[in-house]
Amino acid sequence: MSTPKLAIDCYMNNKSWFHAAKSWGQVVLLAKETDALAEVEEYANKACNLYQQHGSPEAAAASMDKAAKMTESKHPDLALGFYKRALAVVLTGDSTHQATEFASKVSRILVKLKKFEEASKALKKEISLNLQTKSYGLVGRLVVALVLVQLALEDFVDAKKTFKKWGNRCDPQEVKTLQALLQAYDDEDPELAAKMLASPFIRHMDVEYALLSKNIPLPRGVQPEK
């Protein structure tokens, strides 16, 4: 580890921020091989800082993306932090299309980690970014994902508000699915809710949302009067 760090000191003394950042990227790889997670996080963030100092936001975001991909399978919580920073970096510029990619990764990891409150906010941000880029075809699917997250939170009122606000961006299949699903919760119909959550349309969504649909609390049904 000492050789790359000596090179970094050299670059820093010469104010060669870009090359210093690139060298920190190499140190990240070495730290990853030894599973030194605290060091991976520290060195990746140093690389990102230096790329930004050099005025290379694209390289800064790419360094975070690379670190996230390295850690996502075993340490999604760590990858989440990297993707969040990548998103923050690209949002300081004009790269809204790239921002939607990072926003999608943030939302999906939050769902995977069952951080549903945060996932709900992240999905709203993702919808907003896709509306800015006029990626209307993606918005409908995100509305379905957001409704699923809100149902996982047992927040039926917000789920209905989401459909009312953005339902006009959904295609006919998405509208049909959401209408039937929300009607099932409105009618306290656990059988219909289970049927809609198991529909091929939902089960073929991104894996995080497909798995989520299997664990959403069903309506309890109308209880007979005592």
Coordinates of C-alpha atoms in Angstrom, one line a residue:
M1 CA 0.0 0.0 0.0
S2 CA 2.9 2.4 0.6
T3 CA 3.9 2.7 -3.1
P4 CA 0.6 4.1 -4.3
K5 CA 0.4 6.4 -1.3
L6 CA 3.9 7.8 -2.0
A7 CA 2.8 8.5 -5.6
I8 CA -0.3 10.2 -4.2
D9 CA 1.9 12.4 -1.9
C10 CA 3.9 13.4 -5.0
Y11 CA 0.8 14.3 -7.0
M12 CA -0.6 16.2 -4.1
N13 CA 2.6 18.2 -3.7
N14 CA 2.4 19.1 -7.4
K15 CA -1.3 19.9 -7.1
S16 CA -2.0 17.2 -9.7
W17 CA -5.5 16.5 -8.3
F18 CA -6.7 14.3 -11.2
H19 CA -3.7 11.9 -11.0
A20 CA -3.9 11.8 -7.2
A21 CA -7.6 10.9 -7.4
K22 CA -6.8 8.2 -9.9
S23 CA -4.2 6.8 -7.6
W24 CA -6.7 6.7 -4.7
G25 CA -8.9 4.7 -7.0
Q26 CA -6.1 2.1 -7.3
V27 CA -5.8 2.1 -3.5
V28 CA -9.5 1.4 -3.3
L29 CA -9.0 -1.8 -5.3
L30 CA -6.3 -3.0 -2.9
A31 CA -8.4 -2.3 0.1
K32 CA -11.3 -4.1 -1.5
E33 CA -9.2 -7.2 -2.0
T34 CA -8.5 -7.3 1.7
D35 CA -12.1 -6.6 2.5
A36 CA -11.1 -3.5 4.5
L37 CA -14.5 -1.8 4.2
A38 CA -13.7 1.3 6.3
E39 CA -10.7 2.0 4.1
V40 CA -12.7 1.4 0.9
E41 CA -15.2 4.1 2.0
E42 CA -12.4 6.5 3.1
Y43 CA -10.3 6.1 -0.1
A44 CA -13.2 6.2 -2.5
N45 CA -14.4 9.4 -1.0
K46 CA -10.9 10.9 -1.1
A47 CA -10.8 10.1 -4.9
C48 CA -14.2 11.7 -5.4
N49 CA -13.2 14.9 -3.5
L50 CA -10.0 15.2 -5.6
Y51 CA -11.9 14.7 -8.9
Q52 CA -14.3 17.4 -7.8
Q53 CA -11.4 19.7 -6.8
H54 CA -10.0 19.1 -10.3
G55 CA -13.3 20.1 -11.8
S56 CA -14.2 16.7 -13.2
P57 CA -17.6 15.9 -11.8
E58 CA -18.1 13.1 -14.3
A59 CA -15.0 11.3 -13.0
A60 CA -16.1 12.0 -9.4
A61 CA -19.4 10.3 -10.0
A62 CA -17.8 7.5 -11.9
S63 CA -15.5 6.8 -9.0
M64 CA -18.5 6.5 -6.7
D65 CA -20.3 4.3 -9.1
K66 CA -17.3 2.0 -9.3
A67 CA -17.0 1.8 -5.5
A68 CA -20.7 1.0 -5.3
K69 CA -20.5 -1.8 -7.8
M70 CA -17.6 -3.3 -5.9
T71 CA -19.5 -3.4 -2.6
E72 CA -23.2 -3.7 -3.6
S73 CA -23.6 -7.5 -3.5
K74 CA -22.0 -8.0 -0.1
H75 CA -22.4 -4.6 1.5
P76 CA -25.5 -2.8 0.0
D77 CA -25.6 -0.3 2.9
L78 CA -22.1 0.9 1.9
A79 CA -23.0 0.9 -1.8
L80 CA -26.0 3.0 -0.9
G81 CA -23.8 5.8 0.4
F82 CA -21.7 5.8 -2.8
Y83 CA -24.7 5.9 -5.1
K84 CA -26.2 8.8 -3.0
R85 CA -23.0 10.8 -3.4
A86 CA -22.8 10.0 -7.1
L87 CA -26.3 11.3 -7.4
A88 CA -25.5 14.5 -5.5
V89 CA -22.4 15.1 -7.7
V90 CA -24.2 14.8 -11.0
L91 CA -27.1 17.0 -9.7
T92 CA -24.6 19.9 -9.3
G93 CA -24.2 19.8 -13.1
D94 CA -26.6 19.4 -16.0
S95 CA -26.5 15.6 -16.2
T96 CA -30.1 14.9 -15.4
H97 CA -30.2 11.7 -17.5
Q98 CA -27.3 10.3 -15.5
A99 CA -28.9 11.5 -12.3
T100 CA -32.0 9.3 -13.1
E101 CA -29.7 6.2 -13.3
F102 CA -28.2 6.9 -9.8
A103 CA -31.6 7.8 -8.4
S104 CA -32.9 4.4 -9.6
K105 CA -30.0 2.6 -7.8
V106 CA -30.6 4.5 -4.6
S107 CA -34.4 3.7 -4.6
R108 CA -33.8 0.0 -5.3
I109 CA -31.2 -0.5 -2.6
L110 CA -33.4 1.3 0.0
V111 CA -36.2 -1.2 -0.9
K112 CA -33.7 -4.1 -0.6
L113 CA -32.7 -2.8 2.8
K114 CA -36.4 -2.3 3.8
K115 CA -35.9 1.4 4.5
F116 CA -39.3 2.1 3.1
E117 CA -39.8 5.6 4.5
E118 CA -36.6 6.7 2.8
A119 CA -37.4 4.6 -0.3
S120 CA -40.7 6.5 -0.7
K121 CA -38.9 9.8 -0.8
A122 CA -36.3 8.5 -3.1
L123 CA -38.9 7.2 -5.6
K124 CA -40.7 10.6 -5.6
K125 CA -37.3 12.2 -6.5
E126 CA -36.8 9.6 -9.2
I127 CA -40.2 10.3 -10.7
S128 CA -39.5 14.0 -10.6
L129 CA -36.1 13.5 -12.5
N130 CA -37.7 11.3 -15.1
L131 CA -40.4 14.0 -15.7
Q132 CA -37.7 16.5 -16.2
T133 CA -36.1 14.4 -18.9
K134 CA -39.5 13.6 -20.4
S135 CA -38.9 9.9 -19.8
Y136 CA -42.7 9.3 -19.4
G137 CA -42.5 5.6 -20.2
L138 CA -40.4 5.0 -17.1
V139 CA -42.6 7.2 -14.8
G140 CA -45.6 4.8 -14.9
R141 CA -43.6 1.9 -13.7
L142 CA -42.1 4.1 -10.9
V143 CA -45.6 5.1 -9.8
V144 CA -46.4 1.4 -9.4
A145 CA -43.2 0.9 -7.4
L146 CA -44.0 3.9 -5.2
V147 CA -47.6 2.6 -4.5
L148 CA -46.0 -0.8 -3.5
V149 CA -43.6 0.9 -1.1
Q150 CA -46.5 2.9 0.4
L151 CA -48.6 -0.2 0.9
A152 CA -45.6 -1.9 2.6
L153 CA -45.7 1.1 5.0
E154 CA -49.4 0.4 5.4
D155 CA -50.1 3.9 4.2
F156 CA -53.1 3.4 2.0
V157 CA -54.0 7.1 2.0
D158 CA -50.6 8.1 0.5
A159 CA -50.8 5.2 -2.0
K160 CA -54.2 6.6 -3.3
K161 CA -52.7 10.2 -3.4
T162 CA -49.8 8.9 -5.5
F163 CA -52.1 7.3 -8.1
K164 CA -54.3 10.4 -8.2
K165 CA -51.2 12.7 -8.7
W166 CA -49.3 10.6 -11.3
G167 CA -51.8 8.0 -12.6
N168 CA -52.1 10.0 -15.8
R169 CA -48.5 9.1 -16.6
C170 CA -49.2 5.3 -16.4
D171 CA -50.0 3.2 -19.4
P172 CA -53.3 1.2 -19.6
Q173 CA -51.9 -1.9 -18.0
E174 CA -50.3 0.0 -15.1
V175 CA -53.6 1.9 -14.6
K176 CA -55.6 -1.3 -14.6
T177 CA -53.3 -3.0 -12.1
L178 CA -53.2 0.0 -9.7
Q179 CA -57.0 0.6 -9.9
A180 CA -57.7 -3.1 -9.0
L181 CA -55.0 -3.2 -6.3
L182 CA -56.1 0.0 -4.6
Q183 CA -59.8 -1.1 -4.9
A184 CA -58.9 -4.3 -3.1
Y185 CA -57.4 -2.3 -0.2
D186 CA -60.3 0.1 -0.2
D187 CA -62.8 -2.8 0.0
E188 CA -60.7 -4.7 2.6
D189 CA -60.5 -7.6 0.1
P190 CA -57.3 -9.7 1.0
E191 CA -58.0 -12.2 -1.8
L192 CA -58.1 -9.6 -4.6
A193 CA -55.1 -7.8 -3.1
A194 CA -53.1 -11.0 -3.1
K195 CA -54.2 -11.8 -6.7
M196 CA -53.1 -8.3 -7.9
L197 CA -49.8 -8.4 -6.0
A198 CA -49.1 -11.8 -7.7
S199 CA -50.0 -10.5 -11.2
P200 CA -47.4 -11.2 -13.9
F201 CA -47.0 -7.4 -14.4
I202 CA -45.8 -6.8 -10.9
R203 CA -43.8 -10.0 -10.6
H204 CA -41.8 -8.9 -13.7
M205 CA -40.8 -5.6 -12.3
D206 CA -37.2 -5.0 -11.1
V207 CA -36.3 -7.8 -8.7
E208 CA -36.4 -5.5 -5.6
Y209 CA -40.0 -4.5 -6.3
A210 CA -41.1 -8.0 -7.3
L211 CA -39.7 -9.4 -4.0
L212 CA -41.4 -6.5 -2.1
S213 CA -44.7 -7.4 -3.6
K214 CA -44.6 -10.8 -1.9
N215 CA -44.2 -9.3 1.6
I216 CA -46.7 -6.5 1.6
P217 CA -49.3 -6.7 4.4
L218 CA -52.7 -7.6 2.9
P219 CA -55.9 -5.9 4.0
R220 CA -57.4 -7.7 7.0
G221 CA -60.9 -8.1 5.4
V222 CA -64.2 -6.9 6.8
Q223 CA -64.6 -8.3 10.3
P224 CA -68.1 -9.6 11.3
E225 CA -69.9 -7.6 13.9
K226 CA -70.0 -9.1 17.3

